[in-house]
Short mmCIF file of C-alpha atoms and ligand atoms in Angstrom, two decimals:
data_model
loop_
_atom_site.label_atom_id
_atom_site.label_comp_id
_atom_site.label_asym_id
_atom_site.label_seq_id
_atom_site.Cartn_x
_atom_site.Cartn_y
_atom_site.Cartn_z
CA MET A 1 142.03 101.70 6.04
CA PRO A 2 140.86 98.56 8.33
CA VAL A 3 138.86 95.72 6.10
CA PRO A 4 135.58 96.04 6.90
CA PRO A 5 134.29 92.97 9.12
CA GLU A 6 131.98 91.68 6.85
CA GLN A 7 134.77 91.19 4.18
CA LEU A 8 137.14 89.79 6.56
CA LEU A 9 134.66 87.07 7.19
CA ARG A 10 133.86 86.03 3.59
CA ALA A 11 137.85 86.26 2.70
CA THR A 12 138.59 84.36 5.53
CA ALA A 13 136.20 81.92 5.44
CA HIS A 14 136.62 81.43 1.66
CA SER A 15 140.56 80.47 2.17
CA TRP A 16 139.52 77.87 4.31
CA GLY A 17 137.51 76.75 1.55
CA LEU A 18 134.08 77.85 3.21
CA GLN A 19 131.71 79.71 0.96
CA LEU A 20 129.24 82.26 2.55
CA ASP A 21 126.50 83.98 0.52
CA GLU A 22 124.44 86.77 1.32
CA ARG A 23 121.60 85.29 3.22
CA GLN A 24 124.59 84.14 5.62
CA LEU A 25 126.80 87.26 6.04
CA ALA A 26 123.44 89.08 6.88
CA GLN A 27 122.37 86.49 9.42
CA PHE A 28 126.02 87.27 10.36
CA ALA A 29 125.56 91.53 10.60
CA ILE A 30 121.92 90.38 12.40
CA TYR A 31 123.73 87.96 15.35
CA ALA A 32 126.44 90.65 15.64
CA GLU A 33 124.29 93.61 16.60
CA ALA A 34 122.01 91.47 18.75
CA LEU A 35 125.05 90.46 20.69
CA VAL A 36 125.98 93.76 21.07
CA ALA A 37 122.73 95.13 21.95
CA TRP A 38 121.74 92.59 24.37
CA ASN A 39 125.46 92.86 26.15
CA ALA A 40 124.87 96.22 26.87
CA HIS A 41 122.21 95.19 29.77
CA THR A 42 123.62 91.27 29.90
CA ASN A 43 126.69 90.14 30.21
CA LEU A 44 127.11 87.86 27.66
CA THR A 45 130.84 88.70 26.52
CA THR A 46 133.94 90.50 26.84
CA VAL A 47 134.21 91.06 23.26
CA THR A 48 131.98 93.94 22.57
CA SER A 49 133.20 95.71 19.36
CA ARG A 50 131.68 94.36 15.89
CA GLU A 51 135.40 94.13 14.68
CA ALA A 52 136.21 91.73 17.46
CA VAL A 53 132.85 89.56 17.57
CA TYR A 54 133.84 88.92 13.91
CA VAL A 55 137.11 87.51 14.64
CA ARG A 56 137.05 86.34 18.14
CA HIS A 57 133.53 84.66 17.64
CA PHE A 58 132.42 84.05 14.43
CA LEU A 59 135.80 83.35 12.60
CA ASP A 60 136.99 81.25 15.50
CA SER A 61 133.85 79.22 15.61
CA LEU A 62 133.63 78.64 11.58
CA SER A 63 137.49 77.60 11.86
CA LEU A 64 136.17 74.65 13.14
CA ALA A 65 134.43 73.39 9.99
CA ARG A 66 137.70 72.56 8.28
CA PHE A 67 138.17 69.44 10.70
CA TRP A 68 134.56 67.84 11.13
CA GLY A 69 135.38 65.49 8.40
CA ASP A 70 132.38 64.55 7.01
CA PRO A 71 129.85 66.95 7.28
CA PRO A 72 128.10 66.44 10.25
CA ALA A 73 123.98 66.01 10.44
CA THR A 74 124.26 66.47 13.93
CA LEU A 75 125.75 68.91 16.64
CA ALA A 76 126.04 69.22 20.09
CA ASP A 77 127.75 72.44 21.19
CA LEU A 78 128.39 72.64 25.01
CA GLY A 79 128.37 75.61 27.38
CA SER A 80 127.48 77.49 24.47
CA GLY A 81 127.45 80.88 26.34
CA ALA A 82 126.31 83.24 23.81
CA GLY A 83 126.10 80.66 20.67
CA PHE A 84 129.85 80.24 20.29
CA PRO A 85 130.93 77.75 17.98
CA GLY A 86 127.67 76.19 17.93
CA LEU A 87 125.63 78.84 15.52
CA PRO A 88 127.87 80.18 13.30
CA LEU A 89 128.22 76.50 12.30
CA LYS A 90 124.69 76.78 11.99
CA ILE A 91 124.68 79.42 9.75
CA LEU A 92 127.63 77.85 7.91
CA ARG A 93 125.30 74.58 7.18
CA PRO A 94 121.56 74.89 7.83
CA GLU A 95 121.19 71.60 7.23
CA LEU A 96 122.85 70.79 10.64
CA ALA A 97 120.19 69.59 13.59
CA LEU A 98 121.61 71.75 16.88
CA THR A 99 121.40 71.65 20.44
CA LEU A 100 122.86 74.12 22.36
CA VAL A 101 123.71 73.48 26.22
CA ASP A 102 124.10 75.87 28.40
CA SER A 103 123.38 75.84 32.63
CA VAL A 104 122.61 79.30 32.63
CA GLY A 105 119.57 80.96 32.06
CA LYS A 106 120.08 84.26 30.91
CA LYS A 107 122.18 82.78 28.45
CA THR A 108 119.91 80.47 27.02
CA ALA A 109 117.20 83.34 26.82
CA PHE A 110 119.79 85.06 24.76
CA LEU A 111 119.81 81.94 22.38
CA ARG A 112 116.32 81.74 22.04
CA HIS A 113 115.94 85.43 20.63
CA VAL A 114 118.81 85.13 18.68
CA VAL A 115 117.51 81.66 16.87
CA ALA A 116 114.46 83.63 16.32
CA LEU A 117 115.82 86.65 15.03
CA LEU A 118 117.64 84.76 12.57
CA GLU A 119 114.67 82.38 11.54
CA LEU A 120 117.02 79.29 12.49
CA ASP A 121 115.20 75.90 12.26
CA ALA A 122 116.20 72.64 14.03
CA VAL A 123 117.84 74.49 16.76
CA ARG A 124 117.41 72.92 20.23
CA ILE A 125 117.67 74.84 23.27
CA VAL A 126 118.43 73.41 26.35
CA THR A 127 119.19 75.46 29.64
CA GLY A 128 121.36 72.74 31.95
CA ARG A 129 124.39 70.88 32.72
CA ALA A 130 126.24 68.93 30.03
CA GLU A 131 126.93 66.06 32.48
CA GLU A 132 122.87 65.66 32.55
CA LEU A 133 122.57 65.49 29.02
CA GLY A 134 125.16 62.89 28.83
CA ARG A 135 123.58 60.78 31.55
CA ASN A 136 120.49 60.84 29.54
CA PRO A 137 119.86 57.30 27.35
CA TYR A 138 117.94 59.22 24.77
CA GLU A 139 120.89 61.37 24.20
CA ARG A 140 124.18 59.42 24.58
CA GLU A 141 125.79 58.03 21.44
CA ARG A 142 124.07 59.63 18.83
CA TYR A 143 125.65 62.95 18.13
CA ASP A 144 128.06 63.28 14.40
CA LEU A 145 129.88 66.02 16.39
CA VAL A 146 130.42 67.73 19.91
CA THR A 147 131.96 71.14 20.38
CA ALA A 148 132.68 73.07 23.12
CA ARG A 149 134.89 76.64 23.28
CA ALA A 150 136.15 77.45 26.67
CA VAL A 151 134.62 75.91 28.95
CA ALA A 152 136.83 73.61 30.68
CA ASP A 153 140.22 71.81 30.75
CA LEU A 154 140.28 69.18 28.36
CA ARG A 155 140.40 66.36 30.51
CA VAL A 156 136.73 67.58 31.35
CA LEU A 157 135.48 68.42 28.28
CA VAL A 158 136.03 64.81 26.71
CA GLU A 159 133.94 63.42 29.64
CA TYR A 160 130.90 65.74 28.95
CA GLY A 161 131.44 65.24 25.19
CA LEU A 162 132.67 61.90 24.33
CA PRO A 163 129.18 59.93 25.97
CA LEU A 164 127.51 61.94 23.44
CA LEU A 165 129.46 61.05 20.28
CA ARG A 166 128.47 58.41 17.92
CA LEU A 167 131.01 55.95 17.05
CA GLY A 168 133.22 57.30 14.28
CA GLY A 169 132.02 61.18 15.77
CA ARG A 170 134.45 63.78 16.55
CA LEU A 171 135.12 66.35 19.37
CA LEU A 172 136.52 69.59 18.55
CA ALA A 173 137.47 72.14 21.45
CA PRO A 174 139.23 75.33 20.36
CA LYS A 175 142.05 76.71 22.34
CA GLY A 176 144.20 78.76 22.78
CA ALA A 177 148.56 78.09 23.26
CA ALA A 178 148.11 75.68 25.89
CA ALA A 179 146.59 72.93 23.31
CA TYR A 180 149.24 70.57 23.11
CA GLU A 181 149.79 70.40 26.61
CA GLU A 182 146.32 69.85 27.19
CA ALA A 183 145.98 66.87 24.79
CA THR A 184 149.00 65.62 26.16
CA ALA A 185 147.68 65.64 29.64
CA ALA A 186 144.13 63.82 28.61
CA ALA A 187 145.62 61.16 26.77
CA ARG A 188 144.07 58.92 29.46
CA ALA A 189 140.79 60.23 29.67
CA ILE A 190 140.44 60.20 26.27
CA ALA A 191 141.34 56.54 26.00
CA LEU A 192 139.33 55.65 29.04
CA LEU A 193 136.00 57.22 27.61
CA GLY A 194 136.19 55.32 24.38
CA GLY A 195 138.32 58.18 22.50
CA GLU A 196 141.52 58.68 20.09
CA LEU A 197 143.46 61.89 19.49
CA LEU A 198 143.20 62.53 15.81
CA GLY A 199 145.47 65.49 16.28
CA VAL A 200 145.73 69.32 17.57
CA GLU A 201 145.21 71.54 14.31
CA PRO A 202 147.30 75.03 14.47
CA VAL A 203 144.67 77.64 13.14
CA ASP A 204 145.54 81.07 12.41
CA LEU A 205 143.16 83.98 13.04
CA PRO A 206 143.84 87.46 11.32
CA GLY A 207 145.71 89.43 14.34
CA LEU A 208 145.50 87.02 16.96
CA ASP A 209 147.41 85.34 19.07
CA SER A 210 147.65 81.19 17.93
CA ARG A 211 145.36 79.33 18.28
CA ALA A 212 144.65 75.35 17.67
CA ILE A 213 142.13 72.85 17.46
CA VAL A 214 141.81 69.60 19.58
CA VAL A 215 140.21 66.80 17.55
CA VAL A 216 139.06 63.49 19.10
CA ARG A 217 136.78 60.90 17.69
CA LYS A 218 135.15 58.28 19.31
CA VAL A 219 136.54 54.92 18.71
CA ALA A 220 134.65 52.57 21.22
CA PRO A 221 131.28 52.62 23.46
CA THR A 222 131.56 55.29 26.33
CA ASP A 223 131.24 53.00 29.54
CA PRO A 224 128.03 54.23 31.29
CA ARG A 225 129.64 54.91 34.43
CA TYR A 226 130.41 58.10 32.66
CA PRO A 227 130.03 61.24 32.65
CA ARG A 228 129.95 60.95 36.50
CA ALA A 229 127.22 63.08 38.46
CA VAL A 230 127.33 66.99 38.10
CA GLY A 231 130.45 68.80 39.30
CA LEU A 232 132.37 66.16 39.61
CA PRO A 233 134.15 65.77 36.19
CA ALA A 234 135.47 69.64 36.88
CA ARG A 235 136.42 68.68 40.76
CA ARG A 236 138.09 65.62 39.57
CA PRO A 237 139.23 65.39 36.56
CA LEU A 238 140.08 61.79 34.76
N1 SAH B 301 131.42 78.48 24.65
C1 SAH B 301 131.38 80.09 24.80
C2 SAH B 301 130.78 80.49 26.18
C3 SAH B 301 132.01 80.17 26.86
S1 SAH B 301 131.80 80.52 28.65
C4 SAH B 301 132.19 80.74 24.08
O1 SAH B 301 133.24 80.47 23.83
O2 SAH B 301 131.64 82.14 24.07
C5 SAH B 301 131.63 79.05 29.79
C6 SAH B 301 129.83 78.58 29.39
O3 SAH B 301 129.74 77.16 29.63
C7 SAH B 301 129.26 79.44 30.37
O4 SAH B 301 128.01 80.19 29.78
C8 SAH B 301 128.52 78.50 31.54
O5 SAH B 301 127.56 78.55 32.11
C9 SAH B 301 128.50 77.23 30.46
N2 SAH B 301 129.05 75.98 31.22
C10 SAH B 301 130.26 75.53 32.11
N3 SAH B 301 130.36 74.23 32.38
C11 SAH B 301 128.85 73.83 31.78
C12 SAH B 301 128.31 72.78 32.23
N4 SAH B 301 128.99 71.67 32.83
N5 SAH B 301 126.95 72.62 31.31
C13 SAH B 301 126.71 73.33 30.77
N6 SAH B 301 127.05 74.57 30.37
C14 SAH B 301 127.95 74.72 31.22
#
């Protein structure tokens, strides 16, 4: 008999030192149901079975919490799509002030829907580009944590993310097997933007290929030239 997804979620999170109570498990169940239902008419994710949603979306997102250092008060999730990894981290830690950013309106429409369903507060949803957020003086240098999954190459992500971090804050980027090469290729960009590579941390997810989380810390203010105008970071990575 396969393990039911709720049980797998609770047990795997527990093995990482993360406790989920009944309310949190109920929120994940509502989230999974909403995702599968919306996906039937709007393409949000290629992951469609409940089991896969629990592992590839929920557990993969929660695995970041092991590497965030001191628990963060503020999180910006860039290119959040259907909410990953930002929303599972918010469910894990309801005190987080969360900003979800995606340039595509149908994605942020789903995010509004699911945030209301889950009765989450202190969540801000921005339809726009990560570069615009990073160039806004009210947003720069203020987040404890920035995350981005499956959005861009690490050289591009650090230009999106490092300007938003306060000194000492962290950027967490979950990656596949290419994590190590991407981290090496991004060394120059990380230094240029005021970051420091803390590590590339392997993560084991039940039944999945190897994953690793790139952990970057902000150690110096980012030059106001960065991020460059919308589109440039991806077209001409640092
Ligand atoms: N993070 C989610 C979605 C990944 S798909 C997950 O892991 O499941 C990538 C998403 O990033 C898309 O929804 C796309 O609209 C968004 N995106 C890509 N570049 C962006 C940018 N520069 N600013 C904001 N959103 C961006």
